Amino acid sequence: MRCSDSGPATPGLFDDLDVPQPTRVENLGPQSRVLRGFALPWIERLLPALETVLAEAPFRHMVTPGGFTMSVGLSSCGQLGWTTDRSGYRYSRIDPQSRQPWPPMPEAFRQLAEAAAQAAGFSAFTPDACLINCYRPGAKMSLHQDKNERDYSAPIVSLSLGLPALFLFGGQQRSDKSQRVPLLHGDVVVWGGVDRLRYHGVLPLKDGEHSLLGQQRINLTFRQAG
Ligand SMILES: O=C(O)CCC(=O)C(=O)O
């Protein structure tokens, strides 16, 4: 389950499960929340499901329309997968690498995303796309808005697994000052409504070793895209 290696899981991957803690909620804006540790009770279901998805659709480094290779490895599951190449950013029903539909969204993923959206004040969230981002040390994501979805009435639900990262949460303009939000294994960020189009990104991942995921951070971003 590595960005550049879709081989078998690390032995003992599930031996050291985190102990669930009650969720602490932090507000980033009027309709954006960090749900601390929200996913910890789901980890035992999420990680095997993630391995199944990645066996079918391994991480790959996509190219932006400007010709830059992204430092983050990408995969997707669900009806729609987010892709980028020289012709643009878009959602596609087909994985451009395998030319097959993306793997189905595992039930545990969907349930977690819906529960997190509900906990953050967004009922009726039904994700049809889950973008899976893999960061190795040094990988980053520049400030951007999520704008390829058909309408913006549904929130974005974003789960962090593995190594800690510094998430940037900015304003409606790229030049607005960003908050720096440390995100840990099991944290979920939800933003929608008036905050749906806020710029966000991730600073370069620091070196480290996570007890379950090794030298990487994996982010699952759930969207209602179609
Ligand atoms: O990795 C993250 O926490 C954010 C990912 C992200 O911004 C995106 O996929 O659009």
PDB file of C-alpha atoms and ligand atoms in Angstrom:
ATOM      1  CA  MET A   1       0.000   0.000   0.000  1.00  0.00           C
ATOM      2  CA  ARG A   2       2.783   2.384  -0.907  1.00  0.00           C
ATOM      3  CA  CYS A   3       2.642   5.275  -3.361  1.00  0.00           C
ATOM      4  CA  SER A   4       5.031   3.595  -5.748  1.00  0.00           C
ATOM      5  CA  ASP A   5       4.461  -0.021  -4.743  1.00  0.00           C
ATOM      6  CA  SER A   6       1.149  -1.822  -4.848  1.00  0.00           C
ATOM      7  CA  GLY A   7       2.647  -5.047  -3.433  1.00  0.00           C
ATOM      8  CA  PRO A   8       1.528  -6.958  -0.359  1.00  0.00           C
ATOM      9  CA  ALA A   9       0.822  -5.147   2.917  1.00  0.00           C
ATOM     10  CA  THR A  10       3.515  -4.773   5.564  1.00  0.00           C
ATOM     11  CA  PRO A  11       3.488  -7.859   7.848  1.00  0.00           C
ATOM     12  CA  GLY A  12       1.734  -7.092  11.117  1.00  0.00           C
ATOM     13  CA  LEU A  13      -0.021  -4.071   9.599  1.00  0.00           C
ATOM     14  CA  PHE A  14      -3.077  -4.490  11.781  1.00  0.00           C
ATOM     15  CA  ASP A  15      -1.328  -5.656  14.973  1.00  0.00           C
ATOM     16  CA  ASP A  16      -1.075  -2.220  16.503  1.00  0.00           C
ATOM     17  CA  LEU A  17      -4.496  -0.607  16.167  1.00  0.00           C
ATOM     18  CA  ASP A  18      -5.045   2.815  17.697  1.00  0.00           C
ATOM     19  CA  VAL A  19      -7.362   2.946  20.680  1.00  0.00           C
ATOM     20  CA  PRO A  20     -10.511   4.939  19.818  1.00  0.00           C
ATOM     21  CA  GLN A  21     -10.897   8.253  21.650  1.00  0.00           C
ATOM     22  CA  PRO A  22     -14.031  10.418  21.829  1.00  0.00           C
ATOM     23  CA  THR A  23     -14.198  12.862  18.904  1.00  0.00           C
ATOM     24  CA  ARG A  24     -13.218  16.469  19.582  1.00  0.00           C
ATOM     25  CA  VAL A  25     -14.643  18.999  17.129  1.00  0.00           C
ATOM     26  CA  GLU A  26     -12.702  22.095  16.031  1.00  0.00           C
ATOM     27  CA  ASN A  27     -14.282  24.777  13.874  1.00  0.00           C
ATOM     28  CA  LEU A  28     -12.171  26.113  11.004  1.00  0.00           C
ATOM     29  CA  GLY A  29     -14.928  28.339   9.650  1.00  0.00           C
ATOM     30  CA  PRO A  30     -18.725  28.754   9.774  1.00  0.00           C
ATOM     31  CA  GLN A  31     -19.272  25.428   7.952  1.00  0.00           C
ATOM     32  CA  SER A  32     -15.931  23.644   8.251  1.00  0.00           C
ATOM     33  CA  ARG A  33     -14.894  21.321  11.049  1.00  0.00           C
ATOM     34  CA  VAL A  34     -12.049  19.050  12.082  1.00  0.00           C
ATOM     35  CA  LEU A  35     -13.407  15.901  13.722  1.00  0.00           C
ATOM     36  CA  ARG A  36     -10.443  14.711  15.766  1.00  0.00           C
ATOM     37  CA  GLY A  37     -10.014  10.930  15.791  1.00  0.00           C
ATOM     38  CA  PHE A  38     -13.422  10.432  14.215  1.00  0.00           C
ATOM     39  CA  ALA A  39     -12.267   7.531  12.010  1.00  0.00           C
ATOM     40  CA  LEU A  40     -10.324   5.592  14.665  1.00  0.00           C
ATOM     41  CA  PRO A  41     -13.214   3.190  15.391  1.00  0.00           C
ATOM     42  CA  TRP A  42     -13.385   2.457  11.634  1.00  0.00           C
ATOM     43  CA  ILE A  43      -9.670   1.779  11.066  1.00  0.00           C
ATOM     44  CA  GLU A  44      -9.952  -2.009  11.255  1.00  0.00           C
ATOM     45  CA  ARG A  45     -12.500  -1.927   8.431  1.00  0.00           C
ATOM     46  CA  LEU A  46     -10.967   0.896   6.419  1.00  0.00           C
ATOM     47  CA  LEU A  47      -7.429  -0.429   5.965  1.00  0.00           C
ATOM     48  CA  PRO A  48      -8.278  -3.852   4.464  1.00  0.00           C
ATOM     49  CA  ALA A  49     -10.836  -2.136   2.206  1.00  0.00           C
ATOM     50  CA  LEU A  50      -8.177   0.330   1.113  1.00  0.00           C
ATOM     51  CA  GLU A  51      -5.798  -2.513   0.259  1.00  0.00           C
ATOM     52  CA  THR A  52      -8.482  -4.133  -1.900  1.00  0.00           C
ATOM     53  CA  VAL A  53      -9.058  -0.893  -3.811  1.00  0.00           C
ATOM     54  CA  LEU A  54      -5.331  -0.302  -4.335  1.00  0.00           C
ATOM     55  CA  ALA A  55      -4.765  -3.841  -5.585  1.00  0.00           C
ATOM     56  CA  GLU A  56      -7.162  -2.990  -8.423  1.00  0.00           C
ATOM     57  CA  ALA A  57      -6.211   0.663  -8.938  1.00  0.00           C
ATOM     58  CA  PRO A  58      -2.630   1.238  -7.700  1.00  0.00           C
ATOM     59  CA  PHE A  59      -1.253   4.695  -6.929  1.00  0.00           C
ATOM     60  CA  ARG A  60       0.187   6.561  -9.889  1.00  0.00           C
ATOM     61  CA  HIS A  61       1.697  10.017 -10.352  1.00  0.00           C
ATOM     62  CA  MET A  62      -0.494  12.033 -12.695  1.00  0.00           C
ATOM     63  CA  VAL A  63       0.492  15.003 -14.818  1.00  0.00           C
ATOM     64  CA  THR A  64      -1.178  18.407 -14.514  1.00  0.00           C
ATOM     65  CA  PRO A  65      -2.439  20.321 -17.566  1.00  0.00           C
ATOM     66  CA  GLY A  66       0.687  22.478 -17.177  1.00  0.00           C
ATOM     67  CA  GLY A  67       2.918  19.399 -17.579  1.00  0.00           C
ATOM     68  CA  PHE A  68       4.028  18.957 -13.951  1.00  0.00           C
ATOM     69  CA  THR A  69       4.086  15.464 -12.431  1.00  0.00           C
ATOM     70  CA  MET A  70       2.262  15.556  -9.097  1.00  0.00           C
ATOM     71  CA  SER A  71       4.362  14.545  -6.071  1.00  0.00           C
ATOM     72  CA  VAL A  72       1.283  12.885  -4.554  1.00  0.00           C
ATOM     73  CA  GLY A  73       0.350   9.390  -5.796  1.00  0.00           C
ATOM     74  CA  LEU A  74      -3.327   9.150  -6.784  1.00  0.00           C
ATOM     75  CA  SER A  75      -6.001   6.503  -7.035  1.00  0.00           C
ATOM     76  CA  SER A  76      -9.795   6.520  -6.785  1.00  0.00           C
ATOM     77  CA  CYS A  77     -12.797   4.392  -6.052  1.00  0.00           C
ATOM     78  CA  GLY A  78     -16.518   4.898  -6.547  1.00  0.00           C
ATOM     79  CA  GLN A  79     -18.533   5.692  -9.648  1.00  0.00           C
ATOM     80  CA  LEU A  80     -16.266   8.592 -10.552  1.00  0.00           C
ATOM     81  CA  GLY A  81     -12.529   9.081 -10.201  1.00  0.00           C
ATOM     82  CA  TRP A  82     -10.698  12.385 -10.362  1.00  0.00           C
ATOM     83  CA  THR A  83      -7.952  12.480 -12.969  1.00  0.00           C
ATOM     84  CA  THR A  84      -5.581  14.949 -14.543  1.00  0.00           C
ATOM     85  CA  ASP A  85      -3.468  14.907 -17.691  1.00  0.00           C
ATOM     86  CA  ARG A  86      -2.266  17.396 -20.290  1.00  0.00           C
ATOM     87  CA  SER A  87      -5.862  17.925 -21.475  1.00  0.00           C
ATOM     88  CA  GLY A  88      -7.238  18.999 -18.081  1.00  0.00           C
ATOM     89  CA  TYR A  89      -8.726  18.087 -14.707  1.00  0.00           C
ATOM     90  CA  ARG A  90     -11.922  16.021 -14.707  1.00  0.00           C
ATOM     91  CA  TYR A  91     -13.898  13.153 -13.265  1.00  0.00           C
ATOM     92  CA  SER A  92     -14.047   9.932 -15.250  1.00  0.00           C
ATOM     93  CA  ARG A  93     -15.951   6.662 -14.837  1.00  0.00           C
ATOM     94  CA  ILE A  94     -12.938   4.824 -16.251  1.00  0.00           C
ATOM     95  CA  ASP A  95      -9.489   4.470 -14.718  1.00  0.00           C
ATOM     96  CA  PRO A  96      -7.229   5.750 -17.539  1.00  0.00           C
ATOM     97  CA  GLN A  97      -4.496   3.282 -16.519  1.00  0.00           C
ATOM     98  CA  SER A  98      -6.522   0.043 -16.505  1.00  0.00           C
ATOM     99  CA  ARG A  99      -9.240   1.281 -18.893  1.00  0.00           C
ATOM    100  CA  GLN A 100     -11.700  -0.377 -16.496  1.00  0.00           C
ATOM    101  CA  PRO A 101     -14.262   1.266 -14.201  1.00  0.00           C
ATOM    102  CA  TRP A 102     -12.756   2.435 -10.892  1.00  0.00           C
ATOM    103  CA  PRO A 103     -13.116  -0.103  -8.052  1.00  0.00           C
ATOM    104  CA  PRO A 104     -16.430   0.234  -6.204  1.00  0.00           C
ATOM    105  CA  MET A 105     -16.458   2.382  -3.077  1.00  0.00           C
ATOM    106  CA  PRO A 106     -16.176   0.027  -0.072  1.00  0.00           C
ATOM    107  CA  GLU A 107     -19.149   0.113   2.275  1.00  0.00           C
ATOM    108  CA  ALA A 108     -16.923   1.131   5.217  1.00  0.00           C
ATOM    109  CA  PHE A 109     -15.695   4.169   3.227  1.00  0.00           C
ATOM    110  CA  ARG A 110     -19.227   5.282   2.377  1.00  0.00           C
ATOM    111  CA  GLN A 111     -20.497   4.827   5.925  1.00  0.00           C
ATOM    112  CA  LEU A 112     -17.585   6.728   7.421  1.00  0.00           C
ATOM    113  CA  ALA A 113     -17.986   9.615   4.960  1.00  0.00           C
ATOM    114  CA  GLU A 114     -21.730   9.886   5.542  1.00  0.00           C
ATOM    115  CA  ALA A 115     -21.336   9.724   9.338  1.00  0.00           C
ATOM    116  CA  ALA A 116     -18.613  12.393   9.317  1.00  0.00           C
ATOM    117  CA  ALA A 117     -20.688  14.688   7.086  1.00  0.00           C
ATOM    118  CA  GLN A 118     -23.652  14.234   9.432  1.00  0.00           C
ATOM    119  CA  ALA A 119     -21.486  14.929  12.501  1.00  0.00           C
ATOM    120  CA  ALA A 120     -20.320  18.164  10.860  1.00  0.00           C
ATOM    121  CA  GLY A 121     -23.871  19.309  10.120  1.00  0.00           C
ATOM    122  CA  PHE A 122     -24.370  18.048   6.559  1.00  0.00           C
ATOM    123  CA  SER A 123     -27.121  15.472   6.274  1.00  0.00           C
ATOM    124  CA  ALA A 124     -27.901  13.614   3.046  1.00  0.00           C
ATOM    125  CA  PHE A 125     -24.301  13.425   1.837  1.00  0.00           C
ATOM    126  CA  THR A 126     -23.971  10.565  -0.663  1.00  0.00           C
ATOM    127  CA  PRO A 127     -20.436  10.377  -2.035  1.00  0.00           C
ATOM    128  CA  ASP A 128     -19.964   8.983  -5.534  1.00  0.00           C
ATOM    129  CA  ALA A 129     -16.213   9.641  -5.696  1.00  0.00           C
ATOM    130  CA  CYS A 130     -13.340   8.918  -3.332  1.00  0.00           C
ATOM    131  CA  LEU A 131      -9.979  10.323  -4.360  1.00  0.00           C
ATOM    132  CA  ILE A 132      -7.091   8.591  -2.592  1.00  0.00           C
ATOM    133  CA  ASN A 133      -3.931  10.657  -2.172  1.00  0.00           C
ATOM    134  CA  CYS A 134      -0.645   9.105  -1.075  1.00  0.00           C
ATOM    135  CA  TYR A 135       2.086  11.354   0.333  1.00  0.00           C
ATOM    136  CA  ARG A 136       5.633  10.122   0.844  1.00  0.00           C
ATOM    137  CA  PRO A 137       8.058  12.443   2.695  1.00  0.00           C
ATOM    138  CA  GLY A 138       8.469  15.641   0.686  1.00  0.00           C
ATOM    139  CA  ALA A 139       5.178  15.257  -1.217  1.00  0.00           C
ATOM    140  CA  LYS A 140       2.794  18.203  -1.036  1.00  0.00           C
ATOM    141  CA  MET A 141      -0.401  19.583  -2.495  1.00  0.00           C
ATOM    142  CA  SER A 142      -0.492  23.214  -3.567  1.00  0.00           C
ATOM    143  CA  LEU A 143      -3.341  25.511  -2.579  1.00  0.00           C
ATOM    144  CA  HIS A 144      -6.380  24.834  -4.764  1.00  0.00           C
ATOM    145  CA  GLN A 145     -10.194  24.816  -4.768  1.00  0.00           C
ATOM    146  CA  ASP A 146     -12.218  21.653  -5.433  1.00  0.00           C
ATOM    147  CA  LYS A 147     -14.202  22.844  -8.456  1.00  0.00           C
ATOM    148  CA  ASN A 148     -14.626  19.866 -10.786  1.00  0.00           C
ATOM    149  CA  GLU A 149     -17.784  18.625  -9.043  1.00  0.00           C
ATOM    150  CA  ARG A 150     -21.089  19.213 -10.811  1.00  0.00           C
ATOM    151  CA  ASP A 151     -22.573  21.283  -7.994  1.00  0.00           C
ATOM    152  CA  TYR A 152     -21.147  22.611  -4.793  1.00  0.00           C
ATOM    153  CA  SER A 153     -24.093  21.953  -2.491  1.00  0.00           C
ATOM    154  CA  ALA A 154     -22.475  18.825  -1.014  1.00  0.00           C
ATOM    155  CA  PRO A 155     -19.512  19.089   1.344  1.00  0.00           C
ATOM    156  CA  ILE A 156     -16.014  17.638   0.980  1.00  0.00           C
ATOM    157  CA  VAL A 157     -15.108  14.964   3.555  1.00  0.00           C
ATOM    158  CA  SER A 158     -11.381  14.368   3.942  1.00  0.00           C
ATOM    159  CA  LEU A 159      -9.836  11.578   6.046  1.00  0.00           C
ATOM    160  CA  SER A 160      -6.189  11.445   7.141  1.00  0.00           C
ATOM    161  CA  LEU A 161      -4.356   8.149   7.706  1.00  0.00           C
ATOM    162  CA  GLY A 162      -0.742   7.484   8.591  1.00  0.00           C
ATOM    163  CA  LEU A 163       1.901  10.175   9.120  1.00  0.00           C
ATOM    164  CA  PRO A 164       0.857  13.608  10.414  1.00  0.00           C
ATOM    165  CA  ALA A 165       0.560  16.511   7.968  1.00  0.00           C
ATOM    166  CA  LEU A 166       0.052  20.252   8.058  1.00  0.00           C
ATOM    167  CA  PHE A 167      -3.159  21.082   6.208  1.00  0.00           C
ATOM    168  CA  LEU A 168      -3.560  24.606   4.858  1.00  0.00           C
ATOM    169  CA  PHE A 169      -7.070  25.995   4.996  1.00  0.00           C
ATOM    170  CA  GLY A 170      -7.341  29.359   3.297  1.00  0.00           C
ATOM    171  CA  GLY A 171     -10.099  31.654   2.123  1.00  0.00           C
ATOM    172  CA  GLN A 172     -12.086  32.214  -1.065  1.00  0.00           C
ATOM    173  CA  GLN A 173      -9.073  33.844  -2.748  1.00  0.00           C
ATOM    174  CA  ARG A 174      -5.717  32.139  -3.254  1.00  0.00           C
ATOM    175  CA  SER A 175      -4.013  35.139  -1.666  1.00  0.00           C
ATOM    176  CA  ASP A 176      -6.066  34.913   1.567  1.00  0.00           C
ATOM    177  CA  LYS A 177      -4.122  33.922   4.664  1.00  0.00           C
ATOM    178  CA  SER A 178      -4.274  30.169   5.398  1.00  0.00           C
ATOM    179  CA  GLN A 179      -4.735  28.470   8.746  1.00  0.00           C
ATOM    180  CA  ARG A 180      -2.188  25.695   9.397  1.00  0.00           C
ATOM    181  CA  VAL A 181      -4.044  22.711  10.779  1.00  0.00           C
ATOM    182  CA  PRO A 182      -2.100  19.662  12.012  1.00  0.00           C
ATOM    183  CA  LEU A 183      -3.884  16.495  10.891  1.00  0.00           C
ATOM    184  CA  LEU A 184      -3.291  13.122  12.518  1.00  0.00           C
ATOM    185  CA  HIS A 185      -4.207   9.527  11.749  1.00  0.00           C
ATOM    186  CA  GLY A 186      -7.994   9.192  12.067  1.00  0.00           C
ATOM    187  CA  ASP A 187      -8.825  12.914  11.828  1.00  0.00           C
ATOM    188  CA  VAL A 188     -11.569  13.950   9.397  1.00  0.00           C
ATOM    189  CA  VAL A 189     -12.015  17.450   7.964  1.00  0.00           C
ATOM    190  CA  VAL A 190     -15.404  18.433   6.534  1.00  0.00           C
ATOM    191  CA  TRP A 191     -16.058  21.670   4.673  1.00  0.00           C
ATOM    192  CA  GLY A 192     -19.146  22.759   2.780  1.00  0.00           C
ATOM    193  CA  GLY A 193     -21.833  25.430   2.469  1.00  0.00           C
ATOM    194  CA  VAL A 194     -20.282  28.894   2.630  1.00  0.00           C
ATOM    195  CA  ASP A 195     -16.839  27.281   3.075  1.00  0.00           C
ATOM    196  CA  ARG A 196     -17.143  24.832   0.165  1.00  0.00           C
ATOM    197  CA  LEU A 197     -14.842  26.732  -2.184  1.00  0.00           C
ATOM    198  CA  ARG A 198     -12.143  27.684   0.275  1.00  0.00           C
ATOM    199  CA  TYR A 199      -8.585  27.161  -0.935  1.00  0.00           C
ATOM    200  CA  HIS A 200      -6.750  24.306   0.761  1.00  0.00           C
ATOM    201  CA  GLY A 201      -3.527  22.323   0.422  1.00  0.00           C
ATOM    202  CA  VAL A 202      -0.907  20.320   2.292  1.00  0.00           C
ATOM    203  CA  LEU A 203       2.667  21.348   3.203  1.00  0.00           C
ATOM    204  CA  PRO A 204       5.519  18.958   2.263  1.00  0.00           C
ATOM    205  CA  LEU A 205       5.216  15.797   4.359  1.00  0.00           C
ATOM    206  CA  LYS A 206       7.895  15.408   7.020  1.00  0.00           C
ATOM    207  CA  ASP A 207       9.887  12.180   7.403  1.00  0.00           C
ATOM    208  CA  GLY A 208       8.506   9.709   9.904  1.00  0.00           C
ATOM    209  CA  GLU A 209       7.307   6.185  10.469  1.00  0.00           C
ATOM    210  CA  HIS A 210       3.676   5.441  11.296  1.00  0.00           C
ATOM    211  CA  SER A 211       2.976   2.229  13.205  1.00  0.00           C
ATOM    212  CA  LEU A 212       0.336   1.061  10.707  1.00  0.00           C
ATOM    213  CA  LEU A 213       1.180   2.782   7.435  1.00  0.00           C
ATOM    214  CA  GLY A 214       4.957   3.231   7.557  1.00  0.00           C
ATOM    215  CA  GLN A 215       6.561   6.210   5.805  1.00  0.00           C
ATOM    216  CA  GLN A 216       3.482   7.665   4.229  1.00  0.00           C
ATOM    217  CA  ARG A 217       0.286   9.578   4.699  1.00  0.00           C
ATOM    218  CA  ILE A 218      -2.872   8.531   2.895  1.00  0.00           C
ATOM    219  CA  ASN A 219      -5.767  10.912   2.456  1.00  0.00           C
ATOM    220  CA  LEU A 220      -9.235   9.854   1.331  1.00  0.00           C
ATOM    221  CA  THR A 221     -11.319  12.705  -0.068  1.00  0.00           C
ATOM    222  CA  PHE A 222     -15.001  11.969  -0.518  1.00  0.00           C
ATOM    223  CA  ARG A 223     -17.033  14.049  -2.919  1.00  0.00           C
ATOM    224  CA  GLN A 224     -20.460  14.135  -4.520  1.00  0.00           C
ATOM    225  CA  ALA A 225     -19.124  14.796  -7.992  1.00  0.00           C
ATOM    226  CA  GLY A 226     -21.685  13.735 -10.572  1.00  0.00           C
TER     227      GLY A 226
HETATM  228  O1  LIG B   1      -4.433  15.521   1.596  1.00  0.00           O
HETATM  229  C1  LIG B   1      -5.236  16.312   2.040  1.00  0.00           C
HETATM  230  O2  LIG B   1      -5.461  16.447   3.248  1.00  0.00           O
HETATM  231  C2  LIG B   1      -5.993  17.240   1.107  1.00  0.00           C
HETATM  232  C3  LIG B   1      -6.242  16.651  -0.243  1.00  0.00           C
HETATM  233  C4  LIG B   1      -6.864  17.625  -1.177  1.00  0.00           C
HETATM  234  O3  LIG B   1      -6.799  18.793  -0.965  1.00  0.00           O
HETATM  235  C5  LIG B   1      -7.552  17.182  -2.381  1.00  0.00           C
HETATM  236  O4  LIG B   1      -7.537  15.991  -2.710  1.00  0.00           O
HETATM  237  O5  LIG B   1      -8.162  18.042  -3.050  1.00  0.00           O
END
